[in-house]
């Protein structure tokens, strides 16, 4: 497209119905703002003071088993309560309702030193199988209509414990971001009889401008509407409403896509790359939900180096999301690293 690499413009996100301002000319400006400390720490394989390591006692006094693979438990400090009292308050513009749910912690590995980028593909596959199992069991509960799988990696993203782990929050209603995606995907499906991401992938695979990596079942790309500097999305090539519909033989390909992306993130600035990642998929409300096409998004905050972070402040808070480097530039950088790592057979 003309002028998108040189001049300010805005891009539309069809999943949410929102716009992002892109200002490529600003990437040339000098930086004199805050710089974060680069994470170069070396962690032990087992930390006796870590609440999540195998065999250790957690903050609530419970002892972890001597787990050898993936370990899941109900969060000791859950944001959602299963037995929250039902109520509804509606007084003009003062509204409140009860919200029930279950929050779980999922330890990816007993090895305190390993992130997903350090784990082999088969061990990541075990994490995926656990995601599927938890999604199924939580989604079957009558008061659970949505299951959110996510990970916060790195202290800069608010992670309170360096042990490699993610979380699973399940709740009775749809959270805001999921509700927006539900509405826009449903509208698109009714009009086109295809999922929104199915048609989007066709365009991206034809253009080859934002593709970072692909295998037989998955595409890793920087979305056209990306907000974060090196934001990326993993999308299954075939429409699937949730990860339960992912064929078992393709879970290893999903694991490969996660491995490739997290490894190139770490290589980008030679640091343990922080991010928040999450899987958006269909609600568990017993409806058809054929309009859904699940996907996993990664939102990393680093901008120019391991010490320069992208802040969502000022205009982003009061106006709309904004980015400097274009998604195409970010994709080319990540693809170059992916090609080098994959050629070197690091998987």
mmCIF file of C-alpha atoms in Angstrom:
data_model
loop_
_atom_site.group_PDB
_atom_site.id
_atom_site.type_symbol
_atom_site.label_atom_id
_atom_site.label_comp_id
_atom_site.label_asym_id
_atom_site.label_seq_id
_atom_site.Cartn_x
_atom_site.Cartn_y
_atom_site.Cartn_z
ATOM 1 C CA UNK A 1 0.000 0.000 0.000
ATOM 2 C CA UNK A 2 1.197 3.483 -0.819
ATOM 3 C CA UNK A 3 2.453 5.834 1.898
ATOM 4 C CA UNK A 4 1.970 3.441 4.844
ATOM 5 C CA UNK A 5 5.711 3.155 5.504
ATOM 6 C CA UNK A 6 6.395 6.909 5.546
ATOM 7 C CA UNK A 7 3.294 8.814 6.600
ATOM 8 C CA UNK A 8 0.938 8.785 9.580
ATOM 9 C CA UNK A 9 -2.244 6.820 9.027
ATOM 10 C CA UNK A 10 -4.689 4.632 10.931
ATOM 11 C CA UNK A 11 -5.452 0.941 10.552
ATOM 12 C CA UNK A 12 -8.663 -0.920 11.338
ATOM 13 C CA UNK A 13 -8.895 -4.010 13.525
ATOM 14 C CA UNK A 14 -11.899 -6.004 12.224
ATOM 15 C CA UNK A 15 -11.860 -8.276 15.279
ATOM 16 C CA UNK A 16 -12.599 -5.447 17.700
ATOM 17 C CA UNK A 17 -13.923 -2.651 15.496
ATOM 18 C CA UNK A 18 -11.200 -0.308 16.744
ATOM 19 C CA UNK A 19 -8.498 1.728 15.010
ATOM 20 C CA UNK A 20 -4.775 2.118 15.706
ATOM 21 C CA UNK A 21 -2.722 5.172 14.737
ATOM 22 C CA UNK A 22 0.543 4.332 12.936
ATOM 23 C CA UNK A 23 3.303 6.971 12.858
ATOM 24 C CA UNK A 24 6.307 5.431 11.036
ATOM 25 C CA UNK A 25 8.211 8.742 10.790
ATOM 26 C CA UNK A 26 8.467 8.854 14.600
ATOM 27 C CA UNK A 27 10.680 5.747 14.645
ATOM 28 C CA UNK A 28 13.588 8.026 13.701
ATOM 29 C CA UNK A 29 13.305 10.234 16.796
ATOM 30 C CA UNK A 30 16.051 10.082 19.468
ATOM 31 C CA UNK A 31 15.118 8.416 22.761
ATOM 32 C CA UNK A 32 15.802 10.130 26.065
ATOM 33 C CA UNK A 33 13.010 8.548 28.054
ATOM 34 C CA UNK A 34 12.958 5.818 30.693
ATOM 35 C CA UNK A 35 14.938 2.638 30.140
ATOM 36 C CA UNK A 36 14.178 -0.590 31.958
ATOM 37 C CA UNK A 37 16.816 -2.870 33.455
ATOM 38 C CA UNK A 38 17.723 -5.663 31.051
ATOM 39 C CA UNK A 39 16.865 -9.088 32.423
ATOM 40 C CA UNK A 40 20.094 -11.077 32.326
ATOM 41 C CA UNK A 41 19.563 -13.108 35.492
ATOM 42 C CA UNK A 42 20.498 -16.762 35.632
ATOM 43 C CA UNK A 43 17.990 -18.791 37.616
ATOM 44 C CA UNK A 44 18.552 -22.167 39.297
ATOM 45 C CA UNK A 45 16.614 -25.229 38.165
ATOM 46 C CA UNK A 46 15.012 -25.330 41.636
ATOM 47 C CA UNK A 47 14.590 -22.417 44.027
ATOM 48 C CA UNK A 48 13.825 -23.402 47.631
ATOM 49 C CA UNK A 49 12.164 -20.004 48.180
ATOM 50 C CA UNK A 50 9.883 -20.234 45.132
ATOM 51 C CA UNK A 51 6.197 -20.840 45.854
ATOM 52 C CA UNK A 52 5.755 -22.654 42.529
ATOM 53 C CA UNK A 53 8.714 -25.066 42.527
ATOM 54 C CA UNK A 54 7.982 -28.749 43.106
ATOM 55 C CA UNK A 55 7.946 -29.878 46.722
ATOM 56 C CA UNK A 56 7.851 -26.314 48.083
ATOM 57 C CA UNK A 57 5.204 -24.820 50.357
ATOM 58 C CA UNK A 58 3.022 -22.062 48.904
ATOM 59 C CA UNK A 59 1.986 -18.852 50.650
ATOM 60 C CA UNK A 60 -1.270 -20.426 51.885
ATOM 61 C CA UNK A 61 0.573 -23.293 53.594
ATOM 62 C CA UNK A 62 -0.201 -25.971 50.985
ATOM 63 C CA UNK A 63 2.694 -28.068 49.726
ATOM 64 C CA UNK A 64 3.265 -28.622 46.004
ATOM 65 C CA UNK A 65 3.693 -32.222 44.888
ATOM 66 C CA UNK A 66 7.025 -33.315 43.424
ATOM 67 C CA UNK A 67 5.632 -32.766 39.938
ATOM 68 C CA UNK A 68 7.690 -33.769 36.888
ATOM 69 C CA UNK A 69 5.765 -32.191 34.012
ATOM 70 C CA UNK A 70 2.891 -29.689 34.102
ATOM 71 C CA UNK A 71 1.263 -28.785 37.426
ATOM 72 C CA UNK A 72 -2.112 -27.037 37.834
ATOM 73 C CA UNK A 73 -3.763 -25.765 41.010
ATOM 74 C CA UNK A 74 -6.502 -23.316 42.029
ATOM 75 C CA UNK A 75 -4.982 -19.865 42.534
ATOM 76 C CA UNK A 76 -4.411 -19.198 46.221
ATOM 77 C CA UNK A 77 -5.393 -15.559 45.646
ATOM 78 C CA UNK A 78 -8.075 -15.884 42.979
ATOM 79 C CA UNK A 79 -9.532 -12.752 41.395
ATOM 80 C CA UNK A 80 -12.819 -14.618 40.857
ATOM 81 C CA UNK A 81 -14.718 -16.606 43.476
ATOM 82 C CA UNK A 82 -16.689 -19.759 42.720
ATOM 83 C CA UNK A 83 -19.132 -19.113 45.561
ATOM 84 C CA UNK A 84 -19.504 -15.344 45.117
ATOM 85 C CA UNK A 85 -22.973 -14.340 46.293
ATOM 86 C CA UNK A 86 -25.450 -13.613 43.507
ATOM 87 C CA UNK A 87 -26.802 -10.068 43.367
ATOM 88 C CA UNK A 88 -27.750 -7.321 40.936
ATOM 89 C CA UNK A 89 -27.782 -3.610 41.705
ATOM 90 C CA UNK A 90 -29.358 -1.237 39.189
ATOM 91 C CA UNK A 91 -29.915 2.330 40.323
ATOM 92 C CA UNK A 92 -29.869 4.676 37.352
ATOM 93 C CA UNK A 93 -26.248 4.892 36.240
ATOM 94 C CA UNK A 94 -25.020 2.982 39.302
ATOM 95 C CA UNK A 95 -24.902 -0.668 38.267
ATOM 96 C CA UNK A 96 -23.211 -3.753 39.676
ATOM 97 C CA UNK A 97 -23.674 -7.501 39.271
ATOM 98 C CA UNK A 98 -22.199 -10.609 40.827
ATOM 99 C CA UNK A 99 -19.475 -12.409 38.877
ATOM 100 C CA UNK A 100 -18.485 -15.978 39.668
ATOM 101 C CA UNK A 101 -15.499 -17.891 38.422
ATOM 102 C CA UNK A 102 -12.501 -20.119 39.018
ATOM 103 C CA UNK A 103 -8.865 -19.061 38.623
ATOM 104 C CA UNK A 104 -6.045 -21.546 38.202
ATOM 105 C CA UNK A 105 -2.260 -21.416 37.949
ATOM 106 C CA UNK A 106 -0.450 -23.669 35.482
ATOM 107 C CA UNK A 107 3.253 -24.341 36.031
ATOM 108 C CA UNK A 108 4.747 -25.176 32.638
ATOM 109 C CA UNK A 109 7.690 -27.152 34.013
ATOM 110 C CA UNK A 110 9.305 -28.112 37.320
ATOM 111 C CA UNK A 111 12.489 -26.427 36.028
ATOM 112 C CA UNK A 112 12.566 -22.967 37.622
ATOM 113 C CA UNK A 113 15.065 -21.723 35.012
ATOM 114 C CA UNK A 114 13.072 -22.473 31.858
ATOM 115 C CA UNK A 115 10.574 -20.275 30.047
ATOM 116 C CA UNK A 116 8.577 -21.552 27.057
ATOM 117 C CA UNK A 117 11.467 -20.356 24.865
ATOM 118 C CA UNK A 118 13.811 -22.731 26.701
ATOM 119 C CA UNK A 119 11.543 -25.764 26.673
ATOM 120 C CA UNK A 120 11.585 -28.348 23.903
ATOM 121 C CA UNK A 121 8.604 -28.684 21.590
ATOM 122 C CA UNK A 122 7.335 -31.921 23.161
ATOM 123 C CA UNK A 123 7.278 -30.336 26.614
ATOM 124 C CA UNK A 124 5.347 -27.348 25.234
ATOM 125 C CA UNK A 125 2.936 -29.876 23.713
ATOM 126 C CA UNK A 126 2.270 -31.176 27.257
ATOM 127 C CA UNK A 127 1.304 -27.630 28.256
ATOM 128 C CA UNK A 128 -1.108 -27.481 25.304
ATOM 129 C CA UNK A 129 -2.690 -30.794 26.290
ATOM 130 C CA UNK A 130 -3.189 -29.383 29.797
ATOM 131 C CA UNK A 131 -4.775 -26.233 28.354
ATOM 132 C CA UNK A 132 -7.198 -28.451 26.421
ATOM 133 C CA UNK A 133 -8.027 -30.540 29.484
ATOM 134 C CA UNK A 134 -8.617 -27.510 31.695
ATOM 135 C CA UNK A 135 -10.662 -25.729 29.022
ATOM 136 C CA UNK A 136 -12.886 -28.807 28.729
ATOM 137 C CA UNK A 137 -13.405 -29.390 32.454
ATOM 138 C CA UNK A 138 -13.964 -25.732 33.341
ATOM 139 C CA UNK A 139 -16.171 -25.069 30.320
ATOM 140 C CA UNK A 140 -18.521 -27.891 31.300
ATOM 141 C CA UNK A 141 -19.442 -26.202 34.571
ATOM 142 C CA UNK A 142 -22.880 -24.584 34.464
ATOM 143 C CA UNK A 143 -21.762 -21.199 35.788
ATOM 144 C CA UNK A 144 -18.741 -20.915 33.475
ATOM 145 C CA UNK A 145 -19.341 -19.305 30.070
ATOM 146 C CA UNK A 146 -15.807 -18.271 29.179
ATOM 147 C CA UNK A 147 -12.296 -19.624 29.814
ATOM 148 C CA UNK A 148 -9.300 -17.307 29.396
ATOM 149 C CA UNK A 149 -5.842 -18.881 29.097
ATOM 150 C CA UNK A 150 -2.964 -16.403 29.418
ATOM 151 C CA UNK A 151 0.619 -15.814 30.534
ATOM 152 C CA UNK A 152 2.416 -12.763 31.897
ATOM 153 C CA UNK A 153 6.148 -13.209 31.374
ATOM 154 C CA UNK A 154 8.612 -10.901 33.076
ATOM 155 C CA UNK A 155 8.433 -8.464 35.982
ATOM 156 C CA UNK A 156 7.825 -5.577 33.565
ATOM 157 C CA UNK A 157 4.521 -7.245 32.664
ATOM 158 C CA UNK A 158 3.501 -7.607 36.299
ATOM 159 C CA UNK A 159 4.600 -11.219 36.752
ATOM 160 C CA UNK A 160 4.964 -11.777 40.512
ATOM 161 C CA UNK A 161 6.949 -15.019 40.297
ATOM 162 C CA UNK A 162 9.757 -15.860 37.817
ATOM 163 C CA UNK A 163 8.925 -19.582 37.755
ATOM 164 C CA UNK A 164 7.558 -20.365 34.243
ATOM 165 C CA UNK A 165 3.800 -20.359 34.615
ATOM 166 C CA UNK A 166 0.557 -19.112 33.155
ATOM 167 C CA UNK A 167 -2.974 -18.698 34.394
ATOM 168 C CA UNK A 168 -6.494 -19.798 33.490
ATOM 169 C CA UNK A 169 -9.379 -17.591 34.556
ATOM 170 C CA UNK A 170 -12.901 -18.855 33.915
ATOM 171 C CA UNK A 171 -16.032 -16.838 34.562
ATOM 172 C CA UNK A 172 -19.768 -16.568 34.162
ATOM 173 C CA UNK A 173 -19.849 -13.745 31.576
ATOM 174 C CA UNK A 174 -17.749 -12.652 28.607
ATOM 175 C CA UNK A 175 -14.944 -10.167 29.384
ATOM 176 C CA UNK A 176 -14.818 -6.944 27.356
ATOM 177 C CA UNK A 177 -12.210 -7.890 24.708
ATOM 178 C CA UNK A 178 -13.834 -11.254 24.052
ATOM 179 C CA UNK A 179 -17.283 -9.686 23.795
ATOM 180 C CA UNK A 180 -16.054 -7.297 21.092
ATOM 181 C CA UNK A 181 -14.456 -10.143 19.125
ATOM 182 C CA UNK A 182 -17.567 -12.269 19.509
ATOM 183 C CA UNK A 183 -19.781 -9.553 18.035
ATOM 184 C CA UNK A 184 -17.528 -8.684 15.090
ATOM 185 C CA UNK A 185 -16.760 -12.301 14.152
ATOM 186 C CA UNK A 186 -20.466 -13.187 14.287
ATOM 187 C CA UNK A 187 -21.394 -10.258 12.053
ATOM 188 C CA UNK A 188 -18.697 -11.149 9.537
ATOM 189 C CA UNK A 189 -19.664 -14.835 9.483
ATOM 190 C CA UNK A 190 -23.327 -14.045 8.828
ATOM 191 C CA UNK A 191 -22.362 -11.823 5.893
ATOM 192 C CA UNK A 192 -19.653 -14.019 4.329
ATOM 193 C CA UNK A 193 -20.246 -17.586 5.540
ATOM 194 C CA UNK A 194 -16.534 -17.782 6.393
ATOM 195 C CA UNK A 195 -14.745 -16.942 9.599
ATOM 196 C CA UNK A 196 -13.137 -13.514 9.670
ATOM 197 C CA UNK A 197 -9.673 -14.933 10.364
ATOM 198 C CA UNK A 198 -10.058 -17.554 7.625
ATOM 199 C CA UNK A 199 -10.411 -14.810 5.026
ATOM 200 C CA UNK A 200 -7.793 -12.624 6.714
ATOM 201 C CA UNK A 201 -5.235 -15.457 6.537
ATOM 202 C CA UNK A 202 -5.912 -15.885 2.821
ATOM 203 C CA UNK A 203 -4.938 -12.256 2.269
ATOM 204 C CA UNK A 204 -1.877 -12.418 4.490
ATOM 205 C CA UNK A 205 -0.578 -15.646 2.923
ATOM 206 C CA UNK A 206 -0.953 -14.086 -0.516
ATOM 207 C CA UNK A 207 0.776 -10.811 0.419
ATOM 208 C CA UNK A 208 3.608 -12.373 2.480
ATOM 209 C CA UNK A 209 4.335 -8.982 4.079
ATOM 210 C CA UNK A 210 3.658 -9.795 7.731
ATOM 211 C CA UNK A 211 4.212 -13.557 7.912
ATOM 212 C CA UNK A 212 6.890 -14.544 10.434
ATOM 213 C CA UNK A 213 6.626 -18.340 10.290
ATOM 214 C CA UNK A 214 4.257 -21.034 9.117
ATOM 215 C CA UNK A 215 3.988 -24.797 9.213
ATOM 216 C CA UNK A 216 1.361 -27.174 7.896
ATOM 217 C CA UNK A 217 -1.289 -26.132 10.432
ATOM 218 C CA UNK A 218 -0.374 -22.681 11.784
ATOM 219 C CA UNK A 219 0.656 -19.187 10.749
ATOM 220 C CA UNK A 220 2.644 -16.825 12.958
ATOM 221 C CA UNK A 221 2.229 -13.224 11.834
ATOM 222 C CA UNK A 222 2.322 -9.603 12.917
ATOM 223 C CA UNK A 223 -1.300 -8.434 12.516
ATOM 224 C CA UNK A 224 -1.930 -5.549 10.105
ATOM 225 C CA UNK A 225 -3.576 -3.736 13.038
ATOM 226 C CA UNK A 226 -0.915 -4.612 15.662
ATOM 227 C CA UNK A 227 -0.585 -2.158 18.566
ATOM 228 C CA UNK A 228 2.499 -3.360 20.428
ATOM 229 C CA UNK A 229 5.913 -2.949 18.650
ATOM 230 C CA UNK A 230 6.539 -6.674 18.103
ATOM 231 C CA UNK A 231 3.026 -7.964 18.625
ATOM 232 C CA UNK A 232 2.334 -11.326 17.002
ATOM 233 C CA UNK A 233 -0.528 -13.744 16.554
ATOM 234 C CA UNK A 234 -0.617 -17.520 16.067
ATOM 235 C CA UNK A 235 -3.618 -18.603 13.986
ATOM 236 C CA UNK A 236 -4.668 -22.114 12.892
ATOM 237 C CA UNK A 237 -5.028 -22.357 9.119
ATOM 238 C CA UNK A 238 -8.272 -24.296 9.430
ATOM 239 C CA UNK A 239 -11.211 -22.644 11.223
ATOM 240 C CA UNK A 240 -11.597 -24.032 14.732
ATOM 241 C CA UNK A 241 -13.769 -22.399 17.361
ATOM 242 C CA UNK A 242 -11.564 -23.468 20.278
ATOM 243 C CA UNK A 243 -8.451 -25.483 21.105
ATOM 244 C CA UNK A 244 -10.559 -28.588 21.740
ATOM 245 C CA UNK A 245 -11.149 -28.802 17.976
ATOM 246 C CA UNK A 246 -7.385 -28.843 17.364
ATOM 247 C CA UNK A 247 -6.563 -32.390 16.165
ATOM 248 C CA UNK A 248 -4.214 -34.154 18.557
ATOM 249 C CA UNK A 249 -1.636 -34.670 15.806
ATOM 250 C CA UNK A 250 -1.540 -30.908 15.261
ATOM 251 C CA UNK A 251 -0.828 -29.997 18.888
ATOM 252 C CA UNK A 252 2.863 -30.577 18.169
ATOM 253 C CA UNK A 253 2.623 -28.026 15.329
ATOM 254 C CA UNK A 254 1.013 -25.515 17.685
ATOM 255 C CA UNK A 255 3.856 -26.200 20.113
ATOM 256 C CA UNK A 256 6.356 -25.614 17.311
ATOM 257 C CA UNK A 257 4.778 -22.241 16.490
ATOM 258 C CA UNK A 258 4.985 -21.172 20.155
ATOM 259 C CA UNK A 259 8.582 -22.373 20.342
ATOM 260 C CA UNK A 260 9.635 -20.486 17.203
ATOM 261 C CA UNK A 261 8.015 -17.227 18.291
ATOM 262 C CA UNK A 262 9.280 -17.237 21.884
ATOM 263 C CA UNK A 263 12.804 -18.159 20.776
ATOM 264 C CA UNK A 264 13.023 -15.334 18.261
ATOM 265 C CA UNK A 265 11.650 -12.931 20.874
ATOM 266 C CA UNK A 266 14.539 -13.850 23.176
ATOM 267 C CA UNK A 267 16.965 -13.479 20.296
ATOM 268 C CA UNK A 268 15.626 -10.076 19.208
ATOM 269 C CA UNK A 269 17.300 -8.095 21.999
ATOM 270 C CA UNK A 270 19.294 -10.963 23.555
ATOM 271 C CA UNK A 271 17.186 -10.976 26.699
ATOM 272 C CA UNK A 272 14.448 -13.058 28.271
ATOM 273 C CA UNK A 273 11.721 -11.257 26.337
ATOM 274 C CA UNK A 274 8.736 -10.076 28.409
ATOM 275 C CA UNK A 275 5.196 -10.317 27.056
ATOM 276 C CA UNK A 276 1.589 -11.011 27.865
ATOM 277 C CA UNK A 277 0.051 -13.753 25.762
ATOM 278 C CA UNK A 278 -3.459 -15.105 25.646
ATOM 279 C CA UNK A 279 -5.727 -17.432 23.704
ATOM 280 C CA UNK A 280 -9.050 -16.004 22.546
ATOM 281 C CA UNK A 281 -11.581 -18.697 21.694
ATOM 282 C CA UNK A 282 -15.297 -19.359 21.661
ATOM 283 C CA UNK A 283 -17.406 -18.997 24.807
ATOM 284 C CA UNK A 284 -18.423 -22.191 26.605
ATOM 285 C CA UNK A 285 -22.103 -21.186 26.641
ATOM 286 C CA UNK A 286 -23.465 -24.232 24.784
ATOM 287 C CA UNK A 287 -24.201 -22.144 21.686
ATOM 288 C CA UNK A 288 -23.032 -23.000 18.153
ATOM 289 C CA UNK A 289 -20.305 -20.339 17.990
ATOM 290 C CA UNK A 290 -19.335 -21.420 14.473
ATOM 291 C CA UNK A 291 -18.267 -17.844 13.771
ATOM 292 C CA UNK A 292 -15.283 -18.163 16.112
ATOM 293 C CA UNK A 293 -11.728 -18.813 14.879
ATOM 294 C CA UNK A 294 -9.457 -19.159 17.897
ATOM 295 C CA UNK A 295 -6.055 -17.468 17.993
ATOM 296 C CA UNK A 296 -3.197 -16.770 20.388
ATOM 297 C CA UNK A 297 -1.849 -13.225 20.700
ATOM 298 C CA UNK A 298 1.464 -12.030 22.128
ATOM 299 C CA UNK A 299 1.823 -8.454 23.378
ATOM 300 C CA UNK A 300 5.472 -7.655 24.171
ATOM 301 C CA UNK A 301 6.313 -4.136 25.429
ATOM 302 C CA UNK A 302 9.952 -3.787 24.313
ATOM 303 C CA UNK A 303 10.439 -1.152 21.618
ATOM 304 C CA UNK A 304 14.050 -0.407 20.606
ATOM 305 C CA UNK A 305 16.168 -2.601 22.863
ATOM 306 C CA UNK A 306 16.066 -4.762 25.971
ATOM 307 C CA UNK A 307 15.869 -1.590 28.054
ATOM 308 C CA UNK A 308 13.423 0.625 26.138
ATOM 309 C CA UNK A 309 9.754 -0.108 26.785
ATOM 310 C CA UNK A 310 6.664 1.032 24.911
ATOM 311 C CA UNK A 311 4.331 2.860 27.312
ATOM 312 C CA UNK A 312 0.592 3.109 26.749
ATOM 313 C CA UNK A 313 0.098 6.612 28.141
ATOM 314 C CA UNK A 314 -1.170 10.056 27.169
ATOM 315 C CA UNK A 315 -2.753 9.820 23.727
ATOM 316 C CA UNK A 316 -3.070 6.014 24.009
ATOM 317 C CA UNK A 317 -5.048 6.404 27.223
ATOM 318 C CA UNK A 318 -7.227 9.300 26.138
ATOM 319 C CA UNK A 319 -7.380 8.923 22.361
ATOM 320 C CA UNK A 320 -6.518 5.660 20.619
ATOM 321 C CA UNK A 321 -3.716 3.101 20.398
ATOM 322 C CA UNK A 322 -0.594 4.323 18.547
ATOM 323 C CA UNK A 323 2.616 2.744 17.264
ATOM 324 C CA UNK A 324 5.778 3.984 15.545
ATOM 325 C CA UNK A 325 7.503 1.112 13.696
ATOM 326 C CA UNK A 326 5.135 -0.420 11.173
ATOM 327 C CA UNK A 327 3.885 -4.002 11.495
ATOM 328 C CA UNK A 328 5.675 -4.767 8.218
ATOM 329 C CA UNK A 329 9.042 -3.625 9.586
ATOM 330 C CA UNK A 330 8.502 -5.619 12.786
ATOM 331 C CA UNK A 331 7.495 -8.710 10.797
ATOM 332 C CA UNK A 332 10.592 -8.531 8.589
ATOM 333 C CA UNK A 333 12.823 -8.331 11.665
ATOM 334 C CA UNK A 334 11.142 -11.304 13.338
ATOM 335 C CA UNK A 335 11.050 -13.366 10.134
ATOM 336 C CA UNK A 336 14.787 -12.895 9.602
ATOM 337 C CA UNK A 337 15.430 -14.251 13.104
ATOM 338 C CA UNK A 338 12.975 -17.113 12.573
ATOM 339 C CA UNK A 339 14.664 -18.120 9.324
ATOM 340 C CA UNK A 340 18.095 -18.119 10.985
ATOM 341 C CA UNK A 341 16.955 -20.083 14.032
ATOM 342 C CA UNK A 342 15.008 -22.630 12.022
ATOM 343 C CA UNK A 343 17.924 -23.162 9.630
ATOM 344 C CA UNK A 344 20.153 -23.721 12.655
ATOM 345 C CA UNK A 345 17.711 -26.475 13.786
ATOM 346 C CA UNK A 346 17.166 -25.164 17.294
ATOM 347 C CA UNK A 347 13.923 -27.135 17.623
#
